[in-house]
Tab-separated table of C-alpha atoms in Angstrom:
chain	number	residue	atom	x	y	z
A	1151	MET	CA	16.766	-24.371	25.037
A	1152	ARG	CA	14.433	-23.268	27.801
A	1153	ALA	CA	10.910	-22.759	26.444
A	1154	LEU	CA	7.760	-21.064	27.834
A	1155	LEU	CA	4.289	-21.847	26.433
A	1156	ILE	CA	1.868	-18.891	26.255
A	1157	ASP	CA	-1.643	-19.789	25.168
A	1158	ASP	CA	-5.060	-19.229	26.803
A	1159	GLU	CA	-6.324	-22.723	25.666
A	1160	ARG	CA	-5.297	-25.640	27.965
A	1161	LEU	CA	-5.681	-28.262	25.182
A	1162	ALA	CA	-3.381	-26.113	22.932
A	1163	ARG	CA	-0.685	-26.047	25.658
A	1164	ALA	CA	-1.072	-29.825	26.131
A	1165	GLU	CA	-0.611	-30.347	22.365
A	1166	LEU	CA	2.557	-28.248	22.470
A	1167	ARG	CA	3.892	-30.367	25.274
A	1168	ARG	CA	3.121	-33.509	23.266
A	1169	LEU	CA	4.977	-32.220	20.242
A	1170	LEU	CA	7.975	-30.999	22.196
A	1171	ALA	CA	8.351	-34.316	23.986
A	1172	ALA	CA	10.067	-35.514	20.819
A	1173	HIS	CA	12.802	-32.817	21.270
A	1174	PRO	CA	14.803	-33.525	24.397
A	1175	ASP	CA	16.992	-30.448	23.821
A	1176	VAL	CA	13.953	-28.285	24.587
A	1177	GLU	CA	13.079	-27.908	28.287
A	1178	ILE	CA	9.543	-26.539	29.038
A	1179	VAL	CA	10.120	-24.257	32.010
A	1180	GLY	CA	6.524	-22.971	32.399
A	1181	GLU	CA	3.143	-22.029	30.995
A	1182	ALA	CA	1.168	-18.802	30.838
A	1183	VAL	CA	-2.515	-18.252	29.982
A	1184	ASN	CA	-2.554	-14.636	28.770
A	1185	ALA	CA	-0.334	-11.666	27.918
A	1186	ALA	CA	-0.103	-10.380	31.493
A	1187	ASP	CA	0.778	-13.778	32.815
A	1188	GLY	CA	3.291	-14.212	29.989
A	1189	LEU	CA	5.055	-11.018	30.933
A	1190	GLN	CA	5.382	-12.170	34.506
A	1191	GLN	CA	6.637	-15.618	33.573
A	1192	ILE	CA	9.169	-14.265	31.087
A	1193	ALA	CA	10.566	-11.850	33.752
A	1194	MET	CA	10.817	-14.715	36.303
A	1195	LEU	CA	11.984	-17.611	34.138
A	1196	LYS	CA	14.110	-15.902	31.469
A	1197	PRO	CA	13.279	-18.453	28.757
A	1198	ASP	CA	15.362	-18.678	25.541
A	1199	LEU	CA	12.223	-19.387	23.446
A	1200	ILE	CA	8.492	-18.672	23.753
A	1201	PHE	CA	5.615	-20.357	21.904
A	1202	LEU	CA	3.102	-17.491	21.647
A	1203	ASP	CA	-0.545	-17.496	20.701
A	1204	VAL	CA	-1.643	-14.280	18.891
A	1205	GLN	CA	-5.254	-13.893	20.115
A	1206	MET	CA	-5.610	-13.981	23.877
A	1207	PRO	CA	-7.892	-12.294	26.409
A	1208	GLY	CA	-6.511	-9.027	27.786
A	1209	GLY	CA	-4.047	-8.325	24.967
A	1210	SER	CA	-2.573	-9.931	21.835
A	1211	GLY	CA	0.746	-11.672	21.542
A	1212	PHE	CA	2.095	-8.602	19.669
A	1213	ASP	CA	1.010	-6.295	22.530
A	1214	MET	CA	2.822	-8.509	24.962
A	1215	LEU	CA	6.052	-8.397	22.880
A	1216	ALA	CA	5.813	-4.571	22.777
A	1217	ALA	CA	5.827	-4.435	26.566
A	1218	LEU	CA	9.129	-6.408	26.903
A	1219	GLU	CA	12.451	-4.696	27.292
A	1220	GLU	CA	14.357	-7.712	25.981
A	1221	THR	CA	12.605	-10.385	23.905
A	1222	PRO	CA	13.303	-14.137	23.752
A	1223	GLU	CA	13.072	-15.974	20.430
A	1224	VAL	CA	9.450	-16.238	19.374
A	1225	ILE	CA	7.477	-19.032	17.555
A	1226	PHE	CA	3.876	-17.908	16.997
A	1227	THR	CA	1.180	-20.515	17.308
A	1228	THR	CA	-2.380	-19.685	16.168
A	1229	ALA	CA	-5.479	-21.061	14.512
A	1230	PHE	CA	-5.556	-17.999	12.181
A	1231	ASP	CA	-3.451	-17.255	9.070
A	1232	GLN	CA	-3.999	-13.487	8.804
A	1233	TYR	CA	-1.220	-12.600	11.199
A	1234	ALA	CA	1.534	-14.429	9.326
A	1235	LEU	CA	2.910	-11.319	7.507
A	1236	GLN	CA	2.944	-9.305	10.738
A	1237	ALA	CA	4.715	-12.170	12.507
A	1238	PHE	CA	7.531	-12.250	9.947
A	1239	GLU	CA	7.780	-8.450	10.052
A	1240	VAL	CA	8.855	-8.763	13.628
A	1241	ASN	CA	11.380	-11.441	12.742
A	1242	ALA	CA	9.709	-14.287	14.503
A	1243	LEU	CA	11.376	-17.622	14.071
A	1244	ASP	CA	8.297	-19.248	12.671
A	1245	TYR	CA	4.473	-19.092	12.435
A	1246	LEU	CA	2.894	-22.400	13.186
A	1247	GLN	CA	-0.798	-22.737	12.287
A	1248	LYS	CA	-2.943	-25.049	14.421
A	1249	PRO	CA	-3.227	-27.940	14.264
A	1250	ILE	CA	0.530	-27.956	14.283
A	1251	GLN	CA	2.335	-30.648	12.280
A	1252	ALA	CA	5.265	-32.440	13.863
A	1253	THR	CA	7.462	-31.761	10.803
A	1254	ARG	CA	6.703	-28.008	11.004
A	1255	MET	CA	7.617	-28.025	14.724
A	1256	ALA	CA	10.907	-29.755	13.980
A	1257	ALA	CA	11.821	-27.224	11.297
A	1258	ALA	CA	11.041	-24.289	13.533
A	1259	LEU	CA	13.139	-25.715	16.383
A	1260	GLN	CA	16.068	-26.301	14.010
A	1261	ARG	CA	15.993	-22.622	12.999
A	1262	CYS	CA	15.832	-21.649	16.647
A	1263	ALA	CA	18.841	-23.870	17.509
A	1264	LEU	CA	20.863	-22.335	14.698
A	1265	ARG	CA	20.038	-18.778	15.732
A	1266	HIS	CA	20.703	-19.632	19.434
A	1267	GLN	CA	24.202	-20.929	18.503
A	1268	ARG	CA	25.033	-17.724	16.583
A	1269	ILE	CA	23.988	-15.634	19.497
A	1270	THR	CA	26.046	-17.651	21.921
A	1271	ALA	CA	29.054	-17.496	19.632
A	1272	ALA	CA	28.787	-13.757	19.408
A	1273	ALA	CA	29.591	-13.611	23.137
A	1274	LEU	CA	27.790	-10.347	23.657
A	1275	ALA	CA	27.764	-8.960	27.191
A	1276	PRO	CA	24.729	-10.424	28.954
A	1277	SER	CA	23.824	-7.001	30.391
A	1278	THR	CA	23.228	-5.423	26.998
A	1279	ALA	CA	20.181	-5.855	24.718
A	1280	ARG	CA	20.726	-7.913	21.506
A	1281	LYS	CA	17.521	-6.772	19.804
A	1282	LEU	CA	14.488	-4.534	20.398
A	1283	PHE	CA	10.855	-5.177	19.694
A	1284	ILE	CA	9.183	-1.969	18.480
A	1285	LYS	CA	5.409	-1.519	18.004
A	1286	ASP	CA	4.248	1.718	16.419
A	1287	GLY	CA	0.494	1.601	15.713
A	1288	GLU	CA	-0.208	-1.519	13.680
A	1289	ARG	CA	3.401	-1.981	12.565
A	1290	CYS	CA	5.982	-4.059	14.427
A	1291	TRP	CA	9.696	-4.682	14.088
A	1292	PHE	CA	12.284	-6.918	15.670
A	1293	VAL	CA	15.508	-4.866	15.238
A	1294	PRO	CA	19.038	-6.028	16.001
A	1295	VAL	CA	20.479	-3.326	18.290
A	1296	GLN	CA	23.651	-2.955	16.235
A	1297	ASP	CA	21.491	-1.881	13.219
A	1298	ILE	CA	20.041	1.130	15.033
A	1299	ARG	CA	21.911	4.320	14.178
A	1300	LEU	CA	20.134	6.783	16.459
A	1301	PHE	CA	17.731	7.060	19.425
A	1302	GLU	CA	15.930	10.378	19.701
A	1303	SER	CA	13.800	11.390	22.701
A	1304	ASP	CA	10.302	12.618	21.866
A	1305	GLY	CA	8.453	13.270	25.177
A	1306	ASN	CA	7.640	9.915	26.825
A	1307	TYR	CA	8.487	8.203	23.538
A	1308	THR	CA	11.762	7.538	21.736
A	1309	ARG	CA	12.105	7.649	17.933
A	1310	VAL	CA	14.302	4.851	16.644
A	1311	TYR	CA	16.287	5.227	13.389
A	1312	PHE	CA	17.236	2.108	11.484
A	1313	GLU	CA	17.273	1.280	7.775
A	1314	HIS	CA	14.655	3.665	6.303
A	1315	GLN	CA	12.343	3.480	9.340
A	1316	GLN	CA	11.733	5.983	12.139
A	1317	PRO	CA	9.092	4.471	14.446
A	1318	LEU	CA	8.288	5.629	17.935
A	1319	MET	CA	8.388	3.334	20.906
A	1320	LEU	CA	6.927	3.854	24.309
A	1321	ARG	CA	10.190	3.859	26.202
A	1322	SER	CA	12.216	6.739	27.612
A	1323	LEU	CA	15.754	7.417	26.453
A	1324	ASN	CA	17.057	6.741	30.007
A	1325	GLN	CA	15.370	3.340	30.116
A	1326	LEU	CA	16.965	2.405	26.713
A	1327	GLU	CA	20.412	3.719	27.713
A	1328	GLU	CA	20.606	1.212	30.566
A	1329	LYS	CA	20.263	-1.672	28.052
A	1330	LEU	CA	22.756	-0.400	25.472
A	1331	ASP	CA	26.451	-1.247	25.117
A	1332	PRO	CA	28.381	1.878	26.204
A	1333	GLU	CA	31.256	0.920	23.955
A	1334	ARG	CA	28.954	1.234	20.869
A	1335	PHE	CA	26.283	3.756	21.931
A	1336	PHE	CA	27.099	7.294	23.122
A	1337	ARG	CA	24.751	9.669	24.936
A	1338	ALA	CA	25.423	12.740	22.835
A	1339	SER	CA	22.890	15.004	24.648
A	1340	ARG	CA	19.678	14.931	26.628
A	1341	ARG	CA	17.747	14.042	23.494
A	1342	HIS	CA	20.070	11.732	21.529
A	1343	ILE	CA	21.987	8.483	21.793
A	1344	VAL	CA	24.118	7.675	18.706
A	1345	ASN	CA	25.629	4.415	17.388
A	1346	LEU	CA	29.325	5.192	16.968
A	1347	ASP	CA	29.494	2.809	14.003
A	1348	PHE	CA	27.290	5.052	11.921
A	1349	ILE	CA	29.143	8.336	12.427
A	1350	GLU	CA	30.602	9.618	9.141
A	1351	GLN	CA	31.812	13.103	10.050
A	1352	VAL	CA	32.723	15.026	13.228
A	1353	GLU	CA	33.134	18.861	13.339
A	1354	PRO	CA	33.509	21.339	16.180
A	1355	ASN	CA	30.731	23.924	16.558
A	1356	GLU	CA	30.576	27.512	17.841
A	1357	ALA	CA	29.065	26.440	21.157
A	1358	GLY	CA	32.179	24.397	22.125
A	1359	GLY	CA	30.531	21.084	21.297
A	1360	LEU	CA	30.626	18.844	18.271
A	1361	ASP	CA	28.372	18.352	15.249
A	1362	LEU	CA	28.049	14.738	14.190
A	1363	THR	CA	26.924	13.622	10.727
A	1364	LEU	CA	25.551	10.093	10.615
A	1365	ARG	CA	24.782	7.878	7.698
A	1366	ASP	CA	21.827	9.220	5.696
A	1367	GLN	CA	22.938	12.727	6.605
A	1368	LEU	CA	21.406	12.626	10.093
A	1369	GLN	CA	22.696	15.512	12.195
A	1370	VAL	CA	23.333	15.288	15.896
A	1371	GLU	CA	24.852	17.898	18.189
A	1372	VAL	CA	27.096	16.748	21.068
A	1373	SER	CA	26.848	19.197	23.992
A	1374	ARG	CA	29.987	20.941	25.267
A	1375	ARG	CA	29.907	18.959	28.459
A	1376	ARG	CA	29.770	15.632	26.610
A	1377	ALA	CA	32.315	16.546	23.881
A	1378	ALA	CA	35.281	15.625	26.066
A	1379	GLN	CA	33.673	12.213	26.784
A	1380	PHE	CA	33.164	11.632	23.074
A	1381	LYS	CA	36.772	12.544	22.256
A	1382	ALA	CA	38.037	10.172	24.911
A	1383	LEU	CA	35.782	7.375	23.774
A	1384	THR	CA	36.693	7.711	20.148
A	1385	SER	CA	40.411	8.624	20.730
A	1386	LEU	CA	39.999	12.000	18.921
């Protein structure tokens, strides 16, 4: 696994290097000293895993994750324990409190290896996103893309429907569409992208389009222009 260290403290990065030296399957490909630097290094190096400090100058680790279109696996490293619940809400692999114990590091890397193997075995198209990081106010989520039933445009934001949540993310529908699997997600209209796996009912409407009923009774209208595309895609 290719790892990137993101921490504003030089000694903390050196300690991570010392601990990771015992794990030859982990290659440290770079270091970053703040959130902005982290974003640049992730874009350039494409790491599989990042070790991420929470409190850094210029933006927190959570703020940095929210700015990413596609997120590597994350292990948080911090001297503070008050962020643990928030870290697990975003489905981080682990939350290592400094000073980090070698046994805790080994357990976190084992979890990372198992998850990395599952992702590789899934053989998903590399051009499509596997999961999204969503930050809405103080709440954060790491959401597998296949669990999202609907994307709904709301100005410069997009409302994301999954489980019983409907948070907003600062990303346009067009930006998201570029990252989605076209075999699973269909652009129903200017405002909606639907996950075909969650459609429970399809009915024609008076406008010549289609009315879709999704799980949890969500209603989406397919425009007349896109109805033919939908029928071809779903073999209706």
